[in-house]
Tab-separated table of C-alpha atoms in Angstrom:
chain	number	residue	atom	x	y	z
A	26	MET	CA	49.827	272.583	50.819
A	27	GLU	CA	52.903	270.386	50.666
A	28	ASN	CA	55.114	272.711	52.711
A	29	LYS	CA	52.459	273.511	55.253
A	30	ASP	CA	52.183	270.006	56.623
A	31	THR	CA	53.989	269.233	59.833
A	32	TRP	CA	57.093	267.287	58.935
A	33	LEU	CA	59.189	268.224	61.985
A	34	GLU	CA	57.439	266.874	65.054
A	35	SER	CA	60.603	266.590	67.099
A	36	LEU	CA	64.381	266.845	66.895
A	37	ILE	CA	64.758	263.724	69.010
A	38	THR	CA	65.789	260.546	67.213
A	39	SER	CA	66.634	257.168	68.654
A	40	THR	CA	70.012	256.769	66.926
A	41	PRO	CA	72.726	258.927	65.346
A	42	GLN	CA	71.877	257.321	62.027
A	43	ASP	CA	68.269	258.483	62.307
A	44	GLY	CA	69.568	261.909	63.281
A	45	ARG	CA	71.616	261.956	60.118
A	46	GLU	CA	68.558	261.174	58.053
A	47	LEU	CA	66.614	263.919	59.792
A	48	ALA	CA	69.394	266.401	58.974
A	49	ILE	CA	69.174	265.456	55.298
A	50	LYS	CA	65.402	265.845	55.415
A	51	MET	CA	65.734	269.292	57.000
A	52	ALA	CA	68.073	270.416	54.228
A	53	ARG	CA	65.688	269.121	51.568
A	54	LYS	CA	62.649	270.746	53.187
A	55	SER	CA	64.416	274.127	53.155
A	56	ILE	CA	64.826	273.889	49.420
A	57	ALA	CA	61.208	272.801	49.062
A	58	ALA	CA	60.119	275.829	51.095
A	59	ILE	CA	61.724	278.169	48.560
A	60	GLN	CA	61.087	276.234	45.350
A	61	THR	CA	57.594	274.975	46.089
A	62	ASP	CA	57.000	273.300	42.727
A	63	ALA	CA	57.859	269.606	43.100
A	64	ASP	CA	58.243	269.095	39.359
A	65	ILE	CA	60.769	271.908	39.060
A	66	ARG	CA	62.649	270.499	42.064
A	67	LYS	CA	62.848	267.117	40.359
A	68	LYS	CA	64.329	268.698	37.258
A	69	LEU	CA	66.754	270.836	39.274
A	70	ARG	CA	67.926	267.763	41.154
A	71	ALA	CA	69.801	266.544	38.083
A	72	ASP	CA	71.712	269.843	38.132
A	73	TYR	CA	73.228	269.533	41.541
A	74	ALA	CA	73.595	265.751	41.786
A	75	ASN	CA	76.216	265.931	39.049
A	76	ASP	CA	77.930	269.122	40.077
A	77	THR	CA	80.552	268.491	42.732
A	78	ALA	CA	80.588	272.098	43.941
A	79	GLN	CA	76.875	271.867	44.666
A	80	LEU	CA	77.175	268.424	46.219
A	81	ILE	CA	79.771	269.815	48.593
A	82	ALA	CA	77.583	272.844	49.354
A	83	SER	CA	74.711	270.459	50.116
A	84	ALA	CA	76.962	268.492	52.444
A	85	ASN	CA	77.749	271.776	54.198
A	86	VAL	CA	74.045	272.336	54.883
A	87	ILE	CA	73.589	268.784	56.152
A	88	ALA	CA	76.574	269.219	58.474
A	89	ILE	CA	75.034	272.347	60.004
A	90	GLU	CA	71.595	270.765	60.400
A	91	PHE	CA	73.181	267.711	61.994
A	92	GLN	CA	74.928	269.907	64.576
A	93	THR	CA	71.486	270.994	65.745
A	94	VAL	CA	70.029	267.486	65.744
A	95	ALA	CA	73.051	266.064	67.558
A	96	ALA	CA	72.947	268.769	70.241
A	97	ALA	CA	69.189	268.227	70.695
A	98	ASN	CA	69.894	264.550	71.358
A	99	ASN	CA	72.820	265.315	73.651
A	100	TYR	CA	74.905	263.434	71.095
A	101	TRP	CA	72.947	260.271	71.956
A	102	LYS	CA	75.101	259.909	75.061
A	103	LYS	CA	72.340	259.362	77.617
A	104	GLU	CA	71.343	256.024	76.187
A	105	GLN	CA	74.930	254.905	76.383
A	106	LYS	CA	74.966	255.629	80.094
A	107	LEU	CA	71.772	253.669	80.642
A	108	LYS	CA	73.197	250.562	79.041
B	28	MET	CA	58.791	301.329	56.629
B	29	GLU	CA	58.441	297.646	55.946
B	30	ASN	CA	61.751	296.694	57.528
B	31	LYS	CA	61.328	298.914	60.529
B	32	ASP	CA	58.304	297.122	61.932
B	33	THR	CA	58.852	294.617	64.706
B	34	TRP	CA	58.677	291.181	63.165
B	35	LEU	CA	60.812	289.352	65.745
B	36	GLU	CA	59.014	289.559	69.079
B	37	SER	CA	60.549	286.381	70.433
B	38	LEU	CA	62.678	283.390	69.480
B	39	ILE	CA	60.370	281.080	71.424
B	40	THR	CA	58.009	278.917	69.393
B	41	SER	CA	55.668	276.211	70.578
B	42	THR	CA	56.889	273.498	68.196
B	43	PRO	CA	59.990	272.605	66.148
B	44	GLN	CA	57.884	273.100	63.024
B	45	ASP	CA	57.085	276.669	64.058
B	46	GLY	CA	60.766	277.161	64.816
B	47	ARG	CA	61.566	276.053	61.310
B	48	GLU	CA	59.166	278.595	59.884
B	49	LEU	CA	60.686	281.310	62.035
B	50	ALA	CA	64.153	280.399	60.715
B	51	ILE	CA	62.917	280.780	57.146
B	52	LYS	CA	61.348	284.114	58.033
B	53	MET	CA	64.617	285.318	59.586
B	54	ALA	CA	66.520	284.439	56.423
B	55	ARG	CA	63.967	286.254	54.273
B	56	LYS	CA	63.969	289.339	56.491
B	57	SER	CA	67.755	289.610	56.169
B	58	ILE	CA	67.440	289.818	52.430
B	59	ALA	CA	64.635	292.357	52.780
B	60	ALA	CA	66.850	294.440	55.053
B	61	ILE	CA	69.451	294.777	52.291
B	62	GLN	CA	67.190	294.886	49.233
B	63	THR	CA	64.413	297.036	50.632
B	64	ASP	CA	62.376	297.285	47.423
B	65	ALA	CA	59.684	294.598	47.543
B	66	ASP	CA	59.114	294.707	43.795
B	67	ILE	CA	62.774	294.086	43.049
B	68	ARG	CA	62.785	291.234	45.592
B	69	LYS	CA	59.829	289.638	43.821
B	70	LYS	CA	61.663	289.776	40.510
B	71	LEU	CA	64.899	288.478	42.049
B	72	ARG	CA	63.018	285.572	43.591
B	73	ALA	CA	62.652	283.936	40.188
B	74	ASP	CA	66.463	284.014	39.911
B	75	TYR	CA	67.267	281.962	42.927
B	76	ALA	CA	64.236	279.664	43.033
B	77	ASN	CA	65.465	278.069	39.825
B	78	ASP	CA	69.171	278.075	40.548
B	79	THR	CA	70.186	275.081	42.623
B	80	ALA	CA	73.406	276.674	43.870
B	81	GLN	CA	71.388	279.543	45.317
B	82	LEU	CA	68.729	277.241	46.711
B	83	ILE	CA	71.441	275.350	48.545
B	84	ALA	CA	72.998	278.600	49.779
B	85	SER	CA	69.568	279.638	51.061
B	86	ALA	CA	69.218	276.322	52.855
B	87	ASN	CA	72.589	277.037	54.477
B	88	VAL	CA	71.262	280.299	55.898
B	89	ILE	CA	68.090	278.624	57.166
B	90	ALA	CA	70.175	275.920	58.851
B	91	ILE	CA	72.210	278.550	60.718
B	92	GLU	CA	69.142	280.544	61.760
B	93	PHE	CA	67.457	277.355	62.945
B	94	GLN	CA	70.458	276.546	65.167
B	95	THR	CA	69.744	279.780	67.020
B	96	VAL	CA	65.991	279.198	67.247
B	97	ALA	CA	66.456	275.595	68.383
B	98	ALA	CA	68.958	276.592	71.082
B	99	ALA	CA	66.621	279.371	72.274
B	100	ASN	CA	63.885	276.782	72.714
B	101	ASN	CA	66.219	274.303	74.389
B	102	TYR	CA	65.452	272.051	71.429
B	103	TRP	CA	61.820	271.910	72.593
B	104	LYS	CA	62.872	269.355	75.197
B	105	LYS	CA	61.195	270.904	78.245
B	106	GLU	CA	57.706	270.322	76.946
B	107	GLN	CA	58.562	266.701	76.403
B	108	LYS	CA	59.507	266.353	80.043
B	109	LEU	CA	56.262	267.966	81.182
B	110	LYS	CA	54.120	265.552	79.227
C	2	MET	CA	88.657	307.697	61.357
C	3	GLU	CA	85.272	306.198	60.568
C	4	ASN	CA	86.229	302.639	61.465
C	5	LYS	CA	88.131	303.588	64.565
C	6	ASP	CA	85.145	304.941	66.454
C	7	THR	CA	83.503	302.681	69.010
C	8	TRP	CA	80.346	301.354	67.470
C	9	LEU	CA	80.079	298.165	69.525
C	10	GLU	CA	79.638	299.157	73.155
C	11	SER	CA	77.815	295.983	74.116
C	12	LEU	CA	76.233	292.831	72.680
C	13	ILE	CA	73.258	293.239	75.021
C	14	THR	CA	70.033	294.479	73.459
C	15	SER	CA	66.607	294.832	75.029
C	16	THR	CA	64.698	292.854	72.404
C	17	PRO	CA	65.327	290.165	69.756
C	18	GLN	CA	64.420	292.748	67.127
C	19	ASP	CA	67.163	295.063	68.371
C	20	GLY	CA	69.515	292.087	68.379
C	21	ARG	CA	68.678	291.488	64.770
C	22	GLU	CA	69.517	295.069	63.907
C	23	LEU	CA	72.798	294.808	65.758
C	24	ALA	CA	73.661	291.677	63.748
C	25	ILE	CA	73.053	293.557	60.505
C	26	LYS	CA	75.188	296.416	61.761
C	27	MET	CA	78.015	294.021	62.650
C	28	ALA	CA	77.957	292.540	59.154
C	29	ARG	CA	78.032	296.010	57.591
C	30	LYS	CA	80.871	297.186	59.829
C	31	SER	CA	82.990	294.214	58.754
C	32	ILE	CA	82.682	295.270	55.157
C	33	ALA	CA	83.467	298.854	56.122
C	34	ALA	CA	86.585	297.646	57.938
C	35	ILE	CA	87.940	296.149	54.723
C	36	GLN	CA	86.625	298.655	52.180
C	37	THR	CA	87.188	301.846	54.142
C	38	ASP	CA	86.087	304.265	51.413
C	39	ALA	CA	82.409	305.099	52.020
C	40	ASP	CA	81.883	306.318	48.466
C	41	ILE	CA	83.153	303.069	46.984
C	42	ARG	CA	80.937	301.140	49.418
C	43	LYS	CA	77.917	303.109	48.265
C	44	LYS	CA	78.662	302.242	44.652
C	45	LEU	CA	79.328	298.582	45.475
C	46	ARG	CA	76.017	298.390	47.316
C	47	ALA	CA	74.131	298.476	44.023
C	48	ASP	CA	76.104	295.376	42.996
C	49	TYR	CA	75.022	293.101	45.747
C	50	ALA	CA	71.529	294.438	46.410
C	51	ASN	CA	70.509	293.174	42.987
C	52	ASP	CA	72.473	289.937	42.955
C	53	THR	CA	70.591	287.175	44.727
C	54	ALA	CA	73.692	285.065	45.331
C	55	GLN	CA	75.263	287.973	47.199
C	56	LEU	CA	72.056	288.763	49.057
C	57	ILE	CA	71.966	285.177	50.276
C	58	ALA	CA	75.652	285.323	51.231
C	59	SER	CA	74.924	288.496	53.193
C	60	ALA	CA	72.051	286.761	54.960
C	61	ASN	CA	74.517	284.002	55.891
C	62	VAL	CA	76.768	286.542	57.605
C	63	ILE	CA	73.828	288.113	59.445
C	64	ALA	CA	72.707	284.665	60.631
C	65	ILE	CA	76.157	283.968	62.102
C	66	GLU	CA	76.405	287.367	63.778
C	67	PHE	CA	72.915	286.930	65.213
C	68	GLN	CA	73.938	283.602	66.770
C	69	THR	CA	76.511	285.523	68.793
C	70	VAL	CA	74.134	288.312	69.753
C	71	ALA	CA	71.369	285.870	70.715
C	72	ALA	CA	73.727	283.791	72.868
C	73	ALA	CA	75.037	286.954	74.556
C	74	ASN	CA	71.451	287.841	75.487
C	75	ASN	CA	70.652	284.298	76.602
C	76	TYR	CA	68.075	284.341	73.828
C	77	TRP	CA	66.214	287.091	75.696
C	78	LYS	CA	64.755	284.417	77.940
C	79	LYS	CA	65.451	286.049	81.312
C	80	GLU	CA	63.064	288.897	80.706
C	81	GLN	CA	60.369	286.402	79.884
C	82	LYS	CA	60.817	284.751	83.247
C	83	LEU	CA	60.595	288.076	85.057
C	84	LYS	CA	57.270	288.932	83.467
D	13	MET	CA	109.515	285.149	59.995
D	14	GLU	CA	106.423	287.328	59.905
D	15	ASN	CA	103.977	284.485	60.453
D	16	LYS	CA	106.030	282.808	63.119
D	17	ASP	CA	105.831	285.626	65.600
D	18	THR	CA	103.310	285.375	68.409
D	19	TRP	CA	100.420	287.628	67.511
D	20	LEU	CA	97.736	285.845	69.530
D	21	GLU	CA	98.682	286.061	73.180
D	22	SER	CA	95.122	285.785	74.432
D	23	LEU	CA	91.501	285.746	73.293
D	24	ILE	CA	90.530	288.027	76.187
D	25	THR	CA	89.819	291.656	75.334
D	26	SER	CA	88.531	294.409	77.568
D	27	THR	CA	85.629	295.475	75.329
D	28	PRO	CA	83.422	294.058	72.560
D	29	GLN	CA	84.933	296.609	70.220
D	30	ASP	CA	88.442	295.286	70.932
D	31	GLY	CA	87.078	291.781	70.406
D	32	ARG	CA	85.817	292.834	67.030
D	33	GLU	CA	89.239	294.136	66.086
D	34	LEU	CA	90.841	290.905	67.234
D	35	ALA	CA	88.414	288.939	65.036
D	36	ILE	CA	89.444	291.000	62.017
D	37	LYS	CA	93.100	290.450	62.878
D	38	MET	CA	92.543	286.702	63.128
D	39	ALA	CA	90.937	286.628	59.685
D	40	ARG	CA	93.812	288.622	58.215
D	41	LYS	CA	96.457	286.447	59.846
D	42	SER	CA	94.882	283.333	58.315
D	43	ILE	CA	95.316	284.791	54.878
D	44	ALA	CA	98.873	285.794	55.722
D	45	ALA	CA	99.579	282.235	56.862
D	46	ILE	CA	98.700	280.910	53.403
D	47	GLN	CA	99.965	283.764	51.237
D	48	THR	CA	103.153	284.569	53.100
D	49	ASP	CA	104.424	287.233	50.705
D	50	ALA	CA	103.332	290.630	52.048
D	51	ASP	CA	103.800	292.351	48.706
D	52	ILE	CA	101.529	289.879	46.939
D	53	ARG	CA	98.962	290.301	49.711
D	54	LYS	CA	99.018	294.057	49.216
D	55	LYS	CA	98.346	293.646	45.522
D	56	LEU	CA	95.619	291.058	46.129
D	57	ARG	CA	93.933	293.391	48.580
D	58	ALA	CA	92.760	295.617	45.734
D	59	ASP	CA	91.010	292.567	44.273
D	60	TYR	CA	88.753	291.813	47.147
D	61	ALA	CA	88.191	295.304	48.520
D	62	ASN	CA	86.281	296.122	45.353
D	63	ASP	CA	84.500	292.845	44.871
D	64	THR	CA	81.339	292.664	46.928
D	65	ALA	CA	81.154	288.866	46.858
D	66	GLN	CA	84.603	288.712	48.435
D	67	LEU	CA	83.832	291.470	50.899
D	68	ILE	CA	80.812	289.478	52.048
D	69	ALA	CA	82.889	286.283	52.251
D	70	SER	CA	85.414	288.186	54.382
D	71	ALA	CA	82.623	289.371	56.651
D	72	ASN	CA	81.591	285.721	57.016
D	73	VAL	CA	85.056	284.826	58.296
D	74	ILE	CA	85.080	287.756	60.714
D	75	ALA	CA	81.649	286.705	62.036
D	76	ILE	CA	82.931	283.184	62.769
D	77	GLU	CA	86.121	284.420	64.426
D	78	PHE	CA	84.101	286.851	66.520
D	79	GLN	CA	81.903	284.008	67.786
D	80	THR	CA	85.025	282.473	69.276
D	81	VAL	CA	86.301	285.724	70.754
D	82	ALA	CA	82.876	286.608	72.201
D	83	ALA	CA	82.486	283.164	73.807
D	84	ALA	CA	86.006	283.394	75.250
D	85	ASN	CA	85.035	286.671	76.892
D	86	ASN	CA	81.679	285.321	78.089
D	87	TYR	CA	80.168	288.016	75.897
D	88	TRP	CA	81.749	290.637	78.142
D	89	LYS	CA	78.898	290.063	80.605
D	90	LYS	CA	80.951	289.651	83.786
D	91	GLU	CA	82.096	293.228	83.791
D	92	GLN	CA	78.508	294.348	83.476
D	93	LYS	CA	77.611	292.443	86.613
D	94	LEU	CA	80.467	294.011	88.533
D	95	LYS	CA	79.349	297.517	87.706
E	1	MET	CA	100.540	256.102	54.020
E	2	GLU	CA	100.931	259.827	54.572
E	3	ASN	CA	97.328	260.412	55.619
E	4	LYS	CA	97.123	257.351	57.799
E	5	ASP	CA	99.684	258.503	60.302
E	6	THR	CA	98.442	259.990	63.539
E	7	TRP	CA	98.845	263.731	63.283
E	8	LEU	CA	96.113	264.707	65.760
E	9	GLU	CA	97.099	263.363	69.156
E	10	SER	CA	95.172	265.982	71.086
E	11	LEU	CA	93.206	269.201	70.694
E	12	ILE	CA	94.921	270.654	73.763
E	13	THR	CA	97.596	273.277	73.135
E	14	SER	CA	99.495	275.363	75.633
E	15	THR	CA	98.751	278.742	74.040
E	16	PRO	CA	96.164	280.370	71.749
E	17	GLN	CA	98.936	280.835	69.201
E	18	ASP	CA	99.628	277.100	69.172
E	19	GLY	CA	95.885	276.537	68.861
E	20	ARG	CA	95.864	278.755	65.825
E	21	GLU	CA	98.628	276.722	64.239
E	22	LEU	CA	96.760	273.506	64.983
E	23	ALA	CA	93.657	274.930	63.281
E	24	ILE	CA	95.697	275.685	60.167
E	25	LYS	CA	97.146	272.185	60.252
E	26	MET	CA	93.663	270.666	60.538
E	27	ALA	CA	92.485	272.601	57.488
E	28	ARG	CA	95.534	271.486	55.515
E	29	LYS	CA	95.143	267.850	56.543
E	30	SER	CA	91.542	267.848	55.303
E	31	ILE	CA	92.716	268.865	51.877
E	32	ALA	CA	95.456	266.233	52.004
E	33	ALA	CA	92.848	263.603	52.907
E	34	ILE	CA	90.966	264.299	49.672
E	35	GLN	CA	93.867	265.102	47.351
E	36	THR	CA	96.340	262.498	48.561
E	37	ASP	CA	99.050	263.243	46.006
E	38	ALA	CA	101.525	265.648	47.600
E	39	ASP	CA	102.947	266.750	44.269
E	40	ILE	CA	99.529	267.702	42.948
E	41	ARG	CA	98.822	269.562	46.188
E	42	LYS	CA	102.040	271.540	45.760
E	43	LYS	CA	101.022	272.567	42.260
E	44	LEU	CA	97.480	273.417	43.356
E	45	ARG	CA	98.837	275.581	46.136
E	46	ALA	CA	99.902	278.225	43.629
E	47	ASP	CA	96.272	278.382	42.490
E	48	TYR	CA	94.731	279.368	45.745
E	49	ALA	CA	97.559	281.372	47.272
E	50	ASN	CA	97.029	283.974	44.574
E	51	ASP	CA	93.265	283.868	44.381
E	52	THR	CA	91.697	286.072	47.035
E	53	ALA	CA	88.323	284.280	46.936
E	54	GLN	CA	90.087	281.030	47.781
E	55	LEU	CA	92.275	282.642	50.409
E	56	ILE	CA	89.137	283.948	52.098
E	57	ALA	CA	87.466	280.526	51.826
E	58	SER	CA	90.562	279.004	53.434
E	59	ALA	CA	90.368	281.532	56.239
E	60	ASN	CA	86.737	280.467	56.739
E	61	VAL	CA	87.845	276.867	57.282
E	62	ILE	CA	90.576	277.908	59.706
E	63	ALA	CA	88.055	280.000	61.661
E	64	ILE	CA	85.755	276.994	62.059
E	65	GLU	CA	88.572	274.647	63.065
E	66	PHE	CA	89.820	277.208	65.563
E	67	GLN	CA	86.371	277.370	67.184
E	68	THR	CA	86.767	273.686	68.005
E	69	VAL	CA	90.334	274.017	69.262
E	70	ALA	CA	89.480	277.065	71.367
E	71	ALA	CA	86.480	275.345	72.958
E	72	ALA	CA	88.578	272.247	73.668
E	73	ASN	CA	91.039	274.439	75.527
E	74	ASN	CA	88.282	276.343	77.342
E	75	TYR	CA	89.637	279.404	75.543
E	76	TRP	CA	92.890	279.010	77.480
E	77	LYS	CA	91.166	280.634	80.457
E	78	LYS	CA	92.125	278.112	83.153
E	79	GLU	CA	95.774	278.969	82.989
E	80	GLN	CA	94.915	282.620	83.453
E	81	LYS	CA	93.116	281.794	86.683
E	82	LEU	CA	96.080	279.813	87.987
E	83	LYS	CA	98.462	282.700	87.502
F	28	MET	CA	70.745	249.867	49.449
F	29	GLU	CA	74.163	251.370	49.987
F	30	ASN	CA	72.914	254.506	51.739
F	31	LYS	CA	70.351	252.711	53.835
F	32	ASP	CA	72.867	250.690	55.810
F	33	THR	CA	73.774	251.917	59.258
F	34	TRP	CA	77.166	253.562	58.996
F	35	LEU	CA	76.829	255.908	61.989
F	36	GLU	CA	76.465	253.775	65.088
F	37	SER	CA	77.907	256.384	67.416
F	38	LEU	CA	79.648	259.760	67.487
F	39	ILE	CA	82.019	258.511	70.178
F	40	THR	CA	85.574	257.731	69.079
F	41	SER	CA	88.543	256.746	71.168
F	42	THR	CA	90.929	259.388	69.840
F	43	PRO	CA	90.824	262.813	68.136
F	44	GLN	CA	92.404	261.187	65.093
F	45	ASP	CA	89.541	258.689	64.865
F	46	GLY	CA	87.137	261.586	65.296
F	47	ARG	CA	88.759	263.301	62.379
F	48	GLU	CA	88.290	260.235	60.229
F	49	LEU	CA	84.654	260.015	61.269
F	50	ALA	CA	84.148	263.661	60.255
F	51	ILE	CA	85.554	262.903	56.805
F	52	LYS	CA	83.291	259.875	56.525
F	53	MET	CA	80.256	261.974	57.487
F	54	ALA	CA	81.054	264.500	54.768
F	55	ARG	CA	81.450	261.735	52.193
F	56	LYS	CA	78.234	260.002	53.214
F	57	SER	CA	76.302	263.247	52.727
F	58	ILE	CA	77.467	263.414	49.150
F	59	ALA	CA	76.595	259.733	48.676
F	60	ALA	CA	73.111	260.413	50.033
F	61	ILE	CA	72.465	262.931	47.253
F	62	GLN	CA	74.421	261.324	44.405
F	63	THR	CA	73.557	257.705	45.068
F	64	ASP	CA	75.343	256.272	42.029
F	65	ALA	CA	78.793	255.128	43.145
F	66	ASP	CA	80.180	255.120	39.612
F	67	ILE	CA	79.149	258.713	39.021
F	68	ARG	CA	80.673	259.668	42.372
F	69	LYS	CA	83.959	258.057	41.350
F	70	LYS	CA	84.014	260.090	38.148
F	71	LEU	CA	83.049	263.297	39.949
F	72	ARG	CA	85.834	262.751	42.446
F	73	ALA	CA	88.420	263.670	39.823
F	74	ASP	CA	86.627	267.004	39.432
F	75	TYR	CA	86.963	268.220	42.950
F	76	ALA	CA	90.265	266.599	43.914
F	77	ASN	CA	91.977	268.882	41.418
F	78	ASP	CA	89.967	272.018	41.995
F	79	THR	CA	91.298	273.982	44.932
F	80	ALA	CA	88.046	275.905	45.481
F	81	GLN	CA	86.214	272.610	45.909
F	82	LEU	CA	88.939	271.121	48.062
F	83	ILE	CA	88.626	274.113	50.370
F	84	ALA	CA	84.818	273.808	50.379
F	85	SER	CA	85.213	270.134	51.304
F	86	ALA	CA	87.537	271.097	54.139
F	87	ASN	CA	84.825	273.498	55.332
F	88	VAL	CA	82.341	270.619	55.577
F	89	ILE	CA	84.833	268.421	57.423
F	90	ALA	CA	85.519	271.257	59.882
F	91	ILE	CA	81.810	271.575	60.674
F	92	GLU	CA	81.313	267.816	61.056
F	93	PHE	CA	84.356	267.642	63.300
F	94	GLN	CA	82.887	270.323	65.581
F	95	THR	CA	80.001	267.947	66.236
F	96	VAL	CA	82.200	264.896	66.753
F	97	ALA	CA	84.574	266.794	69.044
F	98	ALA	CA	81.704	268.149	71.170
F	99	ALA	CA	80.160	264.662	71.389
F	100	ASN	CA	83.469	263.388	72.762
F	101	ASN	CA	83.859	266.335	75.130
F	102	TYR	CA	87.006	267.099	73.149
F	103	TRP	CA	88.479	263.810	74.387
F	104	LYS	CA	89.260	265.528	77.671
F	105	LYS	CA	87.792	262.965	80.066
F	106	GLU	CA	90.261	260.303	79.146
F	107	GLN	CA	93.087	262.711	79.753
F	108	LYS	CA	91.873	263.264	83.293
F	109	LEU	CA	91.632	259.534	83.941
F	110	LYS	CA	95.213	258.919	82.915
């Protein structure tokens, strides 16, 4: 039931860095939703971690996910105002 | 008439997790709208679930769809305020 | 004069489902604007409907078009308020 | 001086259909800005007009350009209010 | 120190046409930031200027950059109001 | 622990040029998050720095990241008003 658990409780993170890590997690969870076998994913990982075209394509996904996370957090600007 | 039924009643979901699942559904329904034969889709599924480049490309689509769902739900921020 | 007719009167649709269909239509019309020969398009269709990489790329286009349609309709939220 | 002339006076169009045509023009002008030789472009055109992967990639560009044009025109909603 | 000079003073341009040229410059500067050798870039240029898939991919980058420039300039709408 | 350090303290930069450099850094850090071995990354770098398709794909990622940075900084427009 790996992909049925709730892994995305909120888009709100306390820092941009945490938002970045959430974006990476979102990208990974999308792949896990399609290829549900964790062992196959582990094997496939070697494929793309050494293929620059696929690394760049992965970075593209992370960039899009981060746009959403950053907008959800109003670019973490509110906290700056409170300081 | 599989693709003619109404599968998208609303973009509003109660949680980010549900929004994520809607985004995946939207991506899948796009493919079903082009390749309307469910049997062929099932066979094709084996192709991309084991091809990292295509898994990453699928994650790209999900990321874009989720941007729309997240914006529609105002990033699920209102509920947080009400709590 | 197939591509010169007015097929996009408005981005406003009554439901998200209709918006989805408009997004698919927009993607198809872009291809028709470049490959103007309907017979060639029909033949090419067999190419991409059985190629998962191209199906996923098509879903990417639909996702982008739907972002525009959904924003134009304010995510169909106004009607929900009126109910 | 083909690419030095002013071809983009404004992003405002009177109808969504005109906006769509502007988006296609913008995509084409980008290609012309990189491949400045019109004769080569004409020859290359045969390549992508018969290659579905490239047709879909072209539709992706048009979809992105149209997002910009549609936002610039506030999705052509103002005129609807005035009617 | 080619890539260390300040080439992006502002996202504001006086016309959409100038915005378009800035978007093209931004795309080119990204490539220069990764491939820092100008001579290699010149040789590589022949590769993509004659490859339609790469021309289309380049147009995709320009379309994304232009979204940013156009938003920064509020789609050049203010000036229209002042006229 | 290279990828666990905090490299993204803020999306706010003082100039568009700095924002551009942050966007490039974000793209690079995504790749480092997937391929965590710095030596392998150095070797892979030669692959994509000489492959125009991958250079263009990298520029696509940078363009998306920059959209986020530019929005976070309100396109650096506030400072212009203060001057």
